Short mmCIF file of C-alpha atoms in Angstrom, two decimals:
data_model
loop_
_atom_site.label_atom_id
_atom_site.label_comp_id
_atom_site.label_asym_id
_atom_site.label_seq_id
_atom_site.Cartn_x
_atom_site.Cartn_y
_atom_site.Cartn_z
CA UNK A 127 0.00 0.00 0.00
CA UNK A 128 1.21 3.40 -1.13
CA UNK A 129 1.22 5.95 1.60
CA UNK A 130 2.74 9.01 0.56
CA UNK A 131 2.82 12.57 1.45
CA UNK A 132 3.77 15.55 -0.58
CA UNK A 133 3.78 19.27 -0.66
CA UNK A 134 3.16 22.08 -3.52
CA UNK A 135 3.93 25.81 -3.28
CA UNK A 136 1.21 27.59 -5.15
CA UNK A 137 2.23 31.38 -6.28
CA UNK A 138 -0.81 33.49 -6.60
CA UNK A 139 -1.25 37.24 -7.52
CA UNK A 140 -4.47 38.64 -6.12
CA UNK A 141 -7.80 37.03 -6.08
CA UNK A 142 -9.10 34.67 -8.45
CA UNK A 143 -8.56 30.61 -9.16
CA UNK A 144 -5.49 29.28 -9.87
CA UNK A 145 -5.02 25.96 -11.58
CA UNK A 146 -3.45 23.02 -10.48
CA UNK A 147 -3.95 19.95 -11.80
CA UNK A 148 -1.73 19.54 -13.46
CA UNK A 149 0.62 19.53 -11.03
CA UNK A 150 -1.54 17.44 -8.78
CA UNK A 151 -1.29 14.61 -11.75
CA UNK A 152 2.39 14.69 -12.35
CA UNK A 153 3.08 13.98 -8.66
CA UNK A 154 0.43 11.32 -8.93
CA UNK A 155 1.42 9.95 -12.44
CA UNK A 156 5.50 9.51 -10.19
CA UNK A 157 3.96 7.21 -7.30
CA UNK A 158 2.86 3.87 -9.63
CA UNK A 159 -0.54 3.74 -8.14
CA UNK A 160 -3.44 2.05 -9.17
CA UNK A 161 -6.58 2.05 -7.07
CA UNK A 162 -6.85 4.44 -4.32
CA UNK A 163 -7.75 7.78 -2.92
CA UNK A 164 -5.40 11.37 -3.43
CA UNK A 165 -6.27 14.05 -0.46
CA UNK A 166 -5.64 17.72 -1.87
CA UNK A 167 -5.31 20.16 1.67
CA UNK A 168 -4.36 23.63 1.70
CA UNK A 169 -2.83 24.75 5.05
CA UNK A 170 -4.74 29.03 4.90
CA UNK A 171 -7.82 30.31 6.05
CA UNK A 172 -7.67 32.99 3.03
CA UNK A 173 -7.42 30.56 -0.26
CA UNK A 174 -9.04 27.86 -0.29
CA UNK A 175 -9.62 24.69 -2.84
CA UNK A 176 -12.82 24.45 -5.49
CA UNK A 177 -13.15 22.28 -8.63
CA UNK A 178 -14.68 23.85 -11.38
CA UNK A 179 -14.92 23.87 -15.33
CA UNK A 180 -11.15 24.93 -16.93
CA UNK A 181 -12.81 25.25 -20.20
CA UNK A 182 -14.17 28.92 -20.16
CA UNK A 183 -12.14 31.33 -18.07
CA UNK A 184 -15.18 33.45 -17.95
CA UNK A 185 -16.92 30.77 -15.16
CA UNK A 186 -13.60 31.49 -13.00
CA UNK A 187 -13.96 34.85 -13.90
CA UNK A 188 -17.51 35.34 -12.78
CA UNK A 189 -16.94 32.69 -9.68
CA UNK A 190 -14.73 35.35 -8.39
CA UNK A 191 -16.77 37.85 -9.29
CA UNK A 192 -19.85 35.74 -7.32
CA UNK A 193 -17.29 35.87 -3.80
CA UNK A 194 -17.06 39.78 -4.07
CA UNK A 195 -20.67 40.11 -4.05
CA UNK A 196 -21.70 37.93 -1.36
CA UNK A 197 -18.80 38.95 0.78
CA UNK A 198 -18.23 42.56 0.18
CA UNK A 199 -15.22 44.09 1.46
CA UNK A 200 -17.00 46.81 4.04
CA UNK A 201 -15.64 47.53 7.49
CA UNK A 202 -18.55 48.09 8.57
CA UNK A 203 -19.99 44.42 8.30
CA UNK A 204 -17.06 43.78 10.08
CA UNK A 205 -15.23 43.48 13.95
CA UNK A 206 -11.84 41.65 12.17
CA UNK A 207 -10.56 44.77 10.07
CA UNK A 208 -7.10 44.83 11.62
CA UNK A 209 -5.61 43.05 8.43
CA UNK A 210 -7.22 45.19 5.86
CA UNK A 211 -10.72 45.29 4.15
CA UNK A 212 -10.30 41.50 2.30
CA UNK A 213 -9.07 39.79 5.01
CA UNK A 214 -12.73 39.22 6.81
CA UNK A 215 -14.21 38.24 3.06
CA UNK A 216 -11.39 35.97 2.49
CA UNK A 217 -12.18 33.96 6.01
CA UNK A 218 -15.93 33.96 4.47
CA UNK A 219 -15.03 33.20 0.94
CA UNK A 220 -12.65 30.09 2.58
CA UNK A 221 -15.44 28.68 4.52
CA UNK A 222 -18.22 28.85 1.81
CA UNK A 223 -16.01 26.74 -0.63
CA UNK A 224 -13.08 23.74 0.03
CA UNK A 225 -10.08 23.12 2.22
CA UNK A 226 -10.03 20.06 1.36
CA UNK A 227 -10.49 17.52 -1.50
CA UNK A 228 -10.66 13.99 -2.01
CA UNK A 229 -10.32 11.88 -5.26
CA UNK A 230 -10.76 8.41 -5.66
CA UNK A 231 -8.00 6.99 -8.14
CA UNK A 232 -8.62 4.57 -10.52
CA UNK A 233 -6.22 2.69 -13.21
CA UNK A 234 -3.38 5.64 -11.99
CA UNK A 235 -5.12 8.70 -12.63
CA UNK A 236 -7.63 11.09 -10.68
CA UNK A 237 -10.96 10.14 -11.70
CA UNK A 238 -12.55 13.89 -12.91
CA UNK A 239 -15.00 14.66 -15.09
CA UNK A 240 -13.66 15.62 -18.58
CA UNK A 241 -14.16 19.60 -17.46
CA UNK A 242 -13.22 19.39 -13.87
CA UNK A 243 -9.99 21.20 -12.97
CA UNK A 244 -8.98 22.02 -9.30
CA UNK A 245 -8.02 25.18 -8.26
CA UNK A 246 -5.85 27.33 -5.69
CA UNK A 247 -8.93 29.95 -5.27
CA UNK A 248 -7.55 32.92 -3.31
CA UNK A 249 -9.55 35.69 -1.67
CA UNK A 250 -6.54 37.74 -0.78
CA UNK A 251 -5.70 41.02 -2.97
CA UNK A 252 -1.61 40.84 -2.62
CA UNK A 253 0.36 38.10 -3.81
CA UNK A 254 1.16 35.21 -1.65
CA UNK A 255 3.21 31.94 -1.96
CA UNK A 256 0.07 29.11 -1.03
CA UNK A 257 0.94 25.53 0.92
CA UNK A 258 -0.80 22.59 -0.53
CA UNK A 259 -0.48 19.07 0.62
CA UNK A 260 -1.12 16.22 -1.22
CA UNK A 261 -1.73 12.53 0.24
CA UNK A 262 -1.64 9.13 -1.74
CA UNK A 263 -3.14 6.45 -0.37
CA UNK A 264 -3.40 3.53 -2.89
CA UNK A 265 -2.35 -0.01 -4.31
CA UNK A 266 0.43 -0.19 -6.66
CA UNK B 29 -7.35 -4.07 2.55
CA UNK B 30 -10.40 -3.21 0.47
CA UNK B 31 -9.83 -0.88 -1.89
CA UNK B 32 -12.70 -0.50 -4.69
CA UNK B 33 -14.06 1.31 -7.18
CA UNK B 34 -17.63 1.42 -8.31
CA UNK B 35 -19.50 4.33 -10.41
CA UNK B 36 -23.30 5.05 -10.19
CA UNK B 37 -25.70 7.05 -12.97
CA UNK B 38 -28.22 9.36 -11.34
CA UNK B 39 -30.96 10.63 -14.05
CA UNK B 40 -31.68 13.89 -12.71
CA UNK B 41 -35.00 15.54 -13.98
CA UNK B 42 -34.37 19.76 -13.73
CA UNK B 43 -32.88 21.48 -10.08
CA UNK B 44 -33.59 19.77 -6.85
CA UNK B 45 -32.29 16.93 -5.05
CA UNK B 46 -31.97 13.55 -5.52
CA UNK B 47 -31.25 10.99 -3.07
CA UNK B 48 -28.91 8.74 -3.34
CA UNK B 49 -28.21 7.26 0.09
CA UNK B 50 -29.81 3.74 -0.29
CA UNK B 51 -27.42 2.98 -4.12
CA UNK B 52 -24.27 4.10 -1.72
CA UNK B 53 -25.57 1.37 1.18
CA UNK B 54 -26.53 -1.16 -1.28
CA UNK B 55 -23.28 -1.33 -3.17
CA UNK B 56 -21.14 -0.84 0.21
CA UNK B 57 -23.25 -3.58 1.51
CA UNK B 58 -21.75 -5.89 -0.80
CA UNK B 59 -18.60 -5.25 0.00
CA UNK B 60 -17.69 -7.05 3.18
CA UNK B 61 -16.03 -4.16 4.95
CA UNK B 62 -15.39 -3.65 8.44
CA UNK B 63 -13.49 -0.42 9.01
CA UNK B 64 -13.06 2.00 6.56
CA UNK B 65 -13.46 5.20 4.44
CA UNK B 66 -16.64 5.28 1.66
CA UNK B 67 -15.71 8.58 -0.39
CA UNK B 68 -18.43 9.77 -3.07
CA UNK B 69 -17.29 12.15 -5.82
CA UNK B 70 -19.21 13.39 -8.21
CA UNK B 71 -18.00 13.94 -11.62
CA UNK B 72 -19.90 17.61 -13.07
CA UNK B 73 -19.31 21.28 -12.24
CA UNK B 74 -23.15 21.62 -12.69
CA UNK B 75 -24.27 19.27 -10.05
CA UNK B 76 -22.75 18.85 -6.79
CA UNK B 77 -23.48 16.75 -3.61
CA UNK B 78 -24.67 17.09 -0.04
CA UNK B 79 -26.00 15.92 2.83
CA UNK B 80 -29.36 16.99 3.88
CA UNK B 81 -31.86 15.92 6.30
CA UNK B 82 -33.99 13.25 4.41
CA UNK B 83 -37.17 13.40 7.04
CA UNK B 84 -39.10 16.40 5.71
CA UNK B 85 -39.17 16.59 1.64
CA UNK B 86 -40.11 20.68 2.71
CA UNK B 87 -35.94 21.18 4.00
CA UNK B 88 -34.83 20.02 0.52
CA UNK B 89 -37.09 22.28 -1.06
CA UNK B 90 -36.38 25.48 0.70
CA UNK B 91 -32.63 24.75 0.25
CA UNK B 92 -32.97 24.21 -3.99
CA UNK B 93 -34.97 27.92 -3.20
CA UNK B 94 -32.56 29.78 -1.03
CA UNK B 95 -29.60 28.93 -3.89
CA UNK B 96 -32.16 30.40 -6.61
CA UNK B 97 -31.93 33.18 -4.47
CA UNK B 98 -28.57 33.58 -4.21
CA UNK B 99 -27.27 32.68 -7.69
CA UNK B 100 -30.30 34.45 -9.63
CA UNK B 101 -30.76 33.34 -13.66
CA UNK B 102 -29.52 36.90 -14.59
CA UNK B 103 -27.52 37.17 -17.99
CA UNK B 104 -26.50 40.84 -17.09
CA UNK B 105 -24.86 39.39 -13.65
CA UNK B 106 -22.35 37.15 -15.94
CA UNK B 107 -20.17 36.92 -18.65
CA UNK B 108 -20.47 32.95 -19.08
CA UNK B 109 -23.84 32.95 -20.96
CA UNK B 110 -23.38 31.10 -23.95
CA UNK B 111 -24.16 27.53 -21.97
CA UNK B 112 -28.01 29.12 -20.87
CA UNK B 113 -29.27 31.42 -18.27
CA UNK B 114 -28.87 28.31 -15.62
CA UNK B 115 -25.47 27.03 -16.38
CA UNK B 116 -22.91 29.74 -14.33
CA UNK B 117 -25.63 29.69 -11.89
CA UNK B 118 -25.00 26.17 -11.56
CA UNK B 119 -21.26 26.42 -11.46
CA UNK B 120 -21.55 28.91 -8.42
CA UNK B 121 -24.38 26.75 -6.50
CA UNK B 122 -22.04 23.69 -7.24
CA UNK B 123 -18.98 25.73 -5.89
CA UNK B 124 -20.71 26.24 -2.90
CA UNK B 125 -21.87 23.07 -1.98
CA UNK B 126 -19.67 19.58 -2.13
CA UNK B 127 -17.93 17.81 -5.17
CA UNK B 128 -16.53 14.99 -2.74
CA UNK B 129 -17.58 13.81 0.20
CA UNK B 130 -16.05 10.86 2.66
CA UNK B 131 -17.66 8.81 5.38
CA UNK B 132 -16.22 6.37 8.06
CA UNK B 133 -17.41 2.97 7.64
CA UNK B 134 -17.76 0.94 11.36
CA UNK B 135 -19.01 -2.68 11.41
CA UNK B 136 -19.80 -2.63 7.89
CA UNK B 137 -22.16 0.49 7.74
CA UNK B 138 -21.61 4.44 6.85
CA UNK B 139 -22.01 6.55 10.02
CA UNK B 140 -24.37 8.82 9.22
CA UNK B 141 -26.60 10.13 11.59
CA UNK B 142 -30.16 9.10 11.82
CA UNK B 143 -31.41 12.06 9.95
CA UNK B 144 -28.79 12.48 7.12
CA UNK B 145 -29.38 11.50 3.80
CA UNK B 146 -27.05 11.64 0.97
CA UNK B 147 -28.00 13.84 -2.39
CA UNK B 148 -27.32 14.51 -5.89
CA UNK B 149 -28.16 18.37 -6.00
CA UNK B 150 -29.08 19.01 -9.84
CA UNK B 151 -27.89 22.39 -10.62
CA UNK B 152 -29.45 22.56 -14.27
CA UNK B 153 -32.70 23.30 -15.42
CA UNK B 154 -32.84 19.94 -18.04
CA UNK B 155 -32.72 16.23 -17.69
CA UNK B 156 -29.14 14.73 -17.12
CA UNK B 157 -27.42 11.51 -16.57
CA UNK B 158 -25.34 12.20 -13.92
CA UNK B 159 -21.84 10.15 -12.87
CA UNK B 160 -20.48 9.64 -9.16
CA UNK B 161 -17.93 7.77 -8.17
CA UNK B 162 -17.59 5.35 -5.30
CA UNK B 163 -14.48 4.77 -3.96
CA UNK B 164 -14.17 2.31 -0.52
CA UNK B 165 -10.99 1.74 1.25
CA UNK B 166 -11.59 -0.76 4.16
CA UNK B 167 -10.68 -3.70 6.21
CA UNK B 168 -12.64 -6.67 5.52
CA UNK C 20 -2.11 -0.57 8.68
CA UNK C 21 -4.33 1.61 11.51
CA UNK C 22 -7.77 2.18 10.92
CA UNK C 23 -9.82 3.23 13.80
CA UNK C 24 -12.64 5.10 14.26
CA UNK C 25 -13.48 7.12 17.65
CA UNK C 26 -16.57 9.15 18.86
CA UNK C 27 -16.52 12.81 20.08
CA UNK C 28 -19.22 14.50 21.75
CA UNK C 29 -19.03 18.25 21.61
CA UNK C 30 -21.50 20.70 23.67
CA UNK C 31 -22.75 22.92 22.19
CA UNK C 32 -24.67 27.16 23.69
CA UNK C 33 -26.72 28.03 20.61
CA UNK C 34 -25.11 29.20 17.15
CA UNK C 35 -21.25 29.74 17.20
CA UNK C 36 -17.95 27.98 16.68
CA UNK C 37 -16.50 25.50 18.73
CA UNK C 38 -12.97 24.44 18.46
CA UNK C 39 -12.36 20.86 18.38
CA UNK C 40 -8.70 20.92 17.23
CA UNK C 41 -7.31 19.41 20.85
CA UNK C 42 -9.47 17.02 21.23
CA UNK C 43 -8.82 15.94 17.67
CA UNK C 44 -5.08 15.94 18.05
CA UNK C 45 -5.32 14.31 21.53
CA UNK C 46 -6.91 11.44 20.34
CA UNK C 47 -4.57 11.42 16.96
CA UNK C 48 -1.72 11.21 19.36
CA UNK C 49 -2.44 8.21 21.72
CA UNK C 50 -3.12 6.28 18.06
CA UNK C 51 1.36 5.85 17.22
CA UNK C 52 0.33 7.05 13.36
CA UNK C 53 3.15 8.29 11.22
CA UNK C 54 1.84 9.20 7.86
CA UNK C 55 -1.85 8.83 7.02
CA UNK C 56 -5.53 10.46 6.36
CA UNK C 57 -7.36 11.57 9.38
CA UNK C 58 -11.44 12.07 8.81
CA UNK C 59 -13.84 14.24 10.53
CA UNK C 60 -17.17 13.65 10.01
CA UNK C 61 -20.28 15.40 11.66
CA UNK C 62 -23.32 13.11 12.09
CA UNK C 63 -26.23 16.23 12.09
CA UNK C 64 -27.55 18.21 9.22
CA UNK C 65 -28.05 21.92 11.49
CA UNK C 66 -24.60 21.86 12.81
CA UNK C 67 -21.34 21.25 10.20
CA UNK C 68 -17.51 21.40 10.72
CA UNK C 69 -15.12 24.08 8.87
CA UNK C 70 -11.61 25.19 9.40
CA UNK C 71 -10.88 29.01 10.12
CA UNK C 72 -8.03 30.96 11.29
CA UNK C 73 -8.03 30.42 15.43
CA UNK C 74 -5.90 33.59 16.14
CA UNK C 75 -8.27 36.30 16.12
CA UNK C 76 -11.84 35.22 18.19
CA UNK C 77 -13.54 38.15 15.95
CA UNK C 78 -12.97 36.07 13.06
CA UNK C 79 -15.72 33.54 13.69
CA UNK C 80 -17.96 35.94 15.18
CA UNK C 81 -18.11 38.01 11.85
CA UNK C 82 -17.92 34.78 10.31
CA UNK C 83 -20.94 33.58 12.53
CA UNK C 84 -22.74 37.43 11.97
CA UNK C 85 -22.69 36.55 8.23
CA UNK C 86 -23.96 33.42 7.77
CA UNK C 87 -27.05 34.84 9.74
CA UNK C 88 -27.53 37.93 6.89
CA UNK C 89 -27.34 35.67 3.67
CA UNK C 90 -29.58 32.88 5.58
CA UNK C 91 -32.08 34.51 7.75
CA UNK C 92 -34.52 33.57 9.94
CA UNK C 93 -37.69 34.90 8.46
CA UNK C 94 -40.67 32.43 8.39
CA UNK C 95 -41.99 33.41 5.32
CA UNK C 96 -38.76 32.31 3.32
CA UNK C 97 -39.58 28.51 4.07
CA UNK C 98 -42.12 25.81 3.95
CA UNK C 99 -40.00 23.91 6.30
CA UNK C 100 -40.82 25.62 10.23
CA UNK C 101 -42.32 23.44 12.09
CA UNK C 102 -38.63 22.65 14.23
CA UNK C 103 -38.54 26.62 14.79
CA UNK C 104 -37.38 29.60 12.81
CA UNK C 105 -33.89 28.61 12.96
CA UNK C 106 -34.10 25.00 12.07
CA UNK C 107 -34.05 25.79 7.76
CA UNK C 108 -31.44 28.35 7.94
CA UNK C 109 -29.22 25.74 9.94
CA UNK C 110 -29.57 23.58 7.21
CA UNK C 111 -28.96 26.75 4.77
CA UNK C 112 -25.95 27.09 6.54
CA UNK C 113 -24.96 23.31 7.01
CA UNK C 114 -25.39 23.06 3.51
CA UNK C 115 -22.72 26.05 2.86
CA UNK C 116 -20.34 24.76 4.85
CA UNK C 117 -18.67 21.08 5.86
CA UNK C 118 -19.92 17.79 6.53
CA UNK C 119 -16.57 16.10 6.37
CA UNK C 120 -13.26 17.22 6.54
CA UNK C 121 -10.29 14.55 6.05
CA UNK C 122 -6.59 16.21 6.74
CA UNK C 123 -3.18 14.34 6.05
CA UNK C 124 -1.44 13.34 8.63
CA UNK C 125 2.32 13.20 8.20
CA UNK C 126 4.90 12.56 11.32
CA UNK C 127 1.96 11.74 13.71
CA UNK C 128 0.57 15.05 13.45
CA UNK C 129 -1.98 16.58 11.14
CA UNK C 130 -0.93 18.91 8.45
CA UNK C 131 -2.64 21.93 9.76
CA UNK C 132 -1.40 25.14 8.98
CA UNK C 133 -0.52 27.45 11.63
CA UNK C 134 -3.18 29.38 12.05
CA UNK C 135 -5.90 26.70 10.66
CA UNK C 136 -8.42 25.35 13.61
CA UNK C 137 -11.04 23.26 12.96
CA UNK C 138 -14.11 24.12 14.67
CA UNK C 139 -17.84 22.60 14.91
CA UNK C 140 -20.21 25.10 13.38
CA UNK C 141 -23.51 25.13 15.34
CA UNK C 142 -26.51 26.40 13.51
CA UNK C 143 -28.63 25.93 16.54
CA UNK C 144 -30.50 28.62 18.79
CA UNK C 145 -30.49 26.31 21.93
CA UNK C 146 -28.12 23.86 23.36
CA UNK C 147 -26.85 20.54 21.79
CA UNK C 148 -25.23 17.68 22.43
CA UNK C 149 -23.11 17.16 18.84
CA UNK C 150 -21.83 13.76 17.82
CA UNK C 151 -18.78 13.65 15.30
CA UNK C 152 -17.07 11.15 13.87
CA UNK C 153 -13.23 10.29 13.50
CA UNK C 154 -11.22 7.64 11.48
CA UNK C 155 -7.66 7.24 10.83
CA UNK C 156 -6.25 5.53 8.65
CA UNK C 157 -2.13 5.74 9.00
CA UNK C 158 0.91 3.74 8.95
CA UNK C 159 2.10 3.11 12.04
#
């Protein structure tokens, strides 16, 4: 049984969805699985993880655009304001969508739907470096 | 060590939920596990999962309402329109709900609590055929 | 191979978050895992898990404050009120949150980040008793 840990540095710049699966499937296509389950986790409370269709950038254009509305950035809807106006949405944005992610694994390869991508979504405006772990846990 | 791989179809008829608890506890049933984690993914960016309270068919109603609410059919509100009035709408009620979700298994059963119910939420207005994968990893 | 599965009851004074993350990690510890998937799973459909940033308490009260604006309790939103005006808009709220949360364990110790706490979201006016759910499946 494979049982394997792993981590990727994600490098965004301001808020919006960042693809990664690809990089989630070349660490998986390395391991020589075959049947199991790959756990995505980011380690912030201000990205988090969503899968979504990477075949129109306008849905992860208006997704993002979807966040600011629900989660305005206004003070006064606000006590947490010490680390600017998006840090409060970007707690909310977090907990409405994914820290986590789960995919079963069949015949090597993450079994997504022929759209699905997963994505780094951060709710930050500055740039930050993201930690994502990935787990393997699988028959080889 | 169990470690399977099953996929369901769910024919969805238009927004709402659909129930799938009793295909998840029929396959796993079959299975012979013990101990273990049942994961469910579902394969779409227009459909999600969740799990609701399947006592009172009123809850799942007023929860298909509230995300009309909140992701309104409204062309002007998005730039992805070329899939139908209901398709980013979808994407954004699928982003906020579940793509994946994992249960323990003890003494052969899921533990889900007496009320919970496991559902295919339909994001679009037409029929589809829906795919979800089942993915157990267990002692036997 | 570990897999175990272990029972946590969490108290709960009307709608708020609770932080679980000791008694998580307590239990995690007395188990000898080195690398491996740890699940939470909540067994109620008006009170859900999520993970936000356990520095700052104002964070989950504004976090708390908005999940009451977008799901209200106002009667004449839902069919479902016989359990009360805030039964539906805990399920709203379960809904937009977590059911399950699995986190990779890696050197015995879950791969939190440092501010990351994971907390038992009750949607609840009055008191409850809260069951969850936790399985671990590690390497010893």
């Amino acid at each position: 049984m494979l049982n394997r840990i792993h981590r990727l540095q994600v490098d965004t710049r301001g808020k919006g969805l960042y693809e990664i699966t690809d990089s989630v499937e070349r660490w998986l296509g390395q391991q020589g699985a075959a049947t199991g389950l790959l756990t995505v986790f980011i380690q912030h409370t201000s990205a988090s993880l969503t899968i979504q269709e990477n075949a129109d950038p306008d849905v992860v254009h208006d997704l993002n655009e979807f966040f600011g509305r629900i989660a305005p950035e206004d003070n006064r809807l606000y006590r947490h304001t010490v680390e600017g106006p998006d840090d409060m949405p970007a707690h909310i944005r977090s907990a409405l969508t994914l820290t986590q992610l789960s995919i079963p694994v069949d015949q090597g390869r993450m079994t997504l739907g022929t759209w699905q991508g997963i994505y780094v979504f951060e709710h930050r405006a500055r740039s930050h470096r993201r930690s994502v772990v990935l787990h393997l846990m699988a028959a080889s």
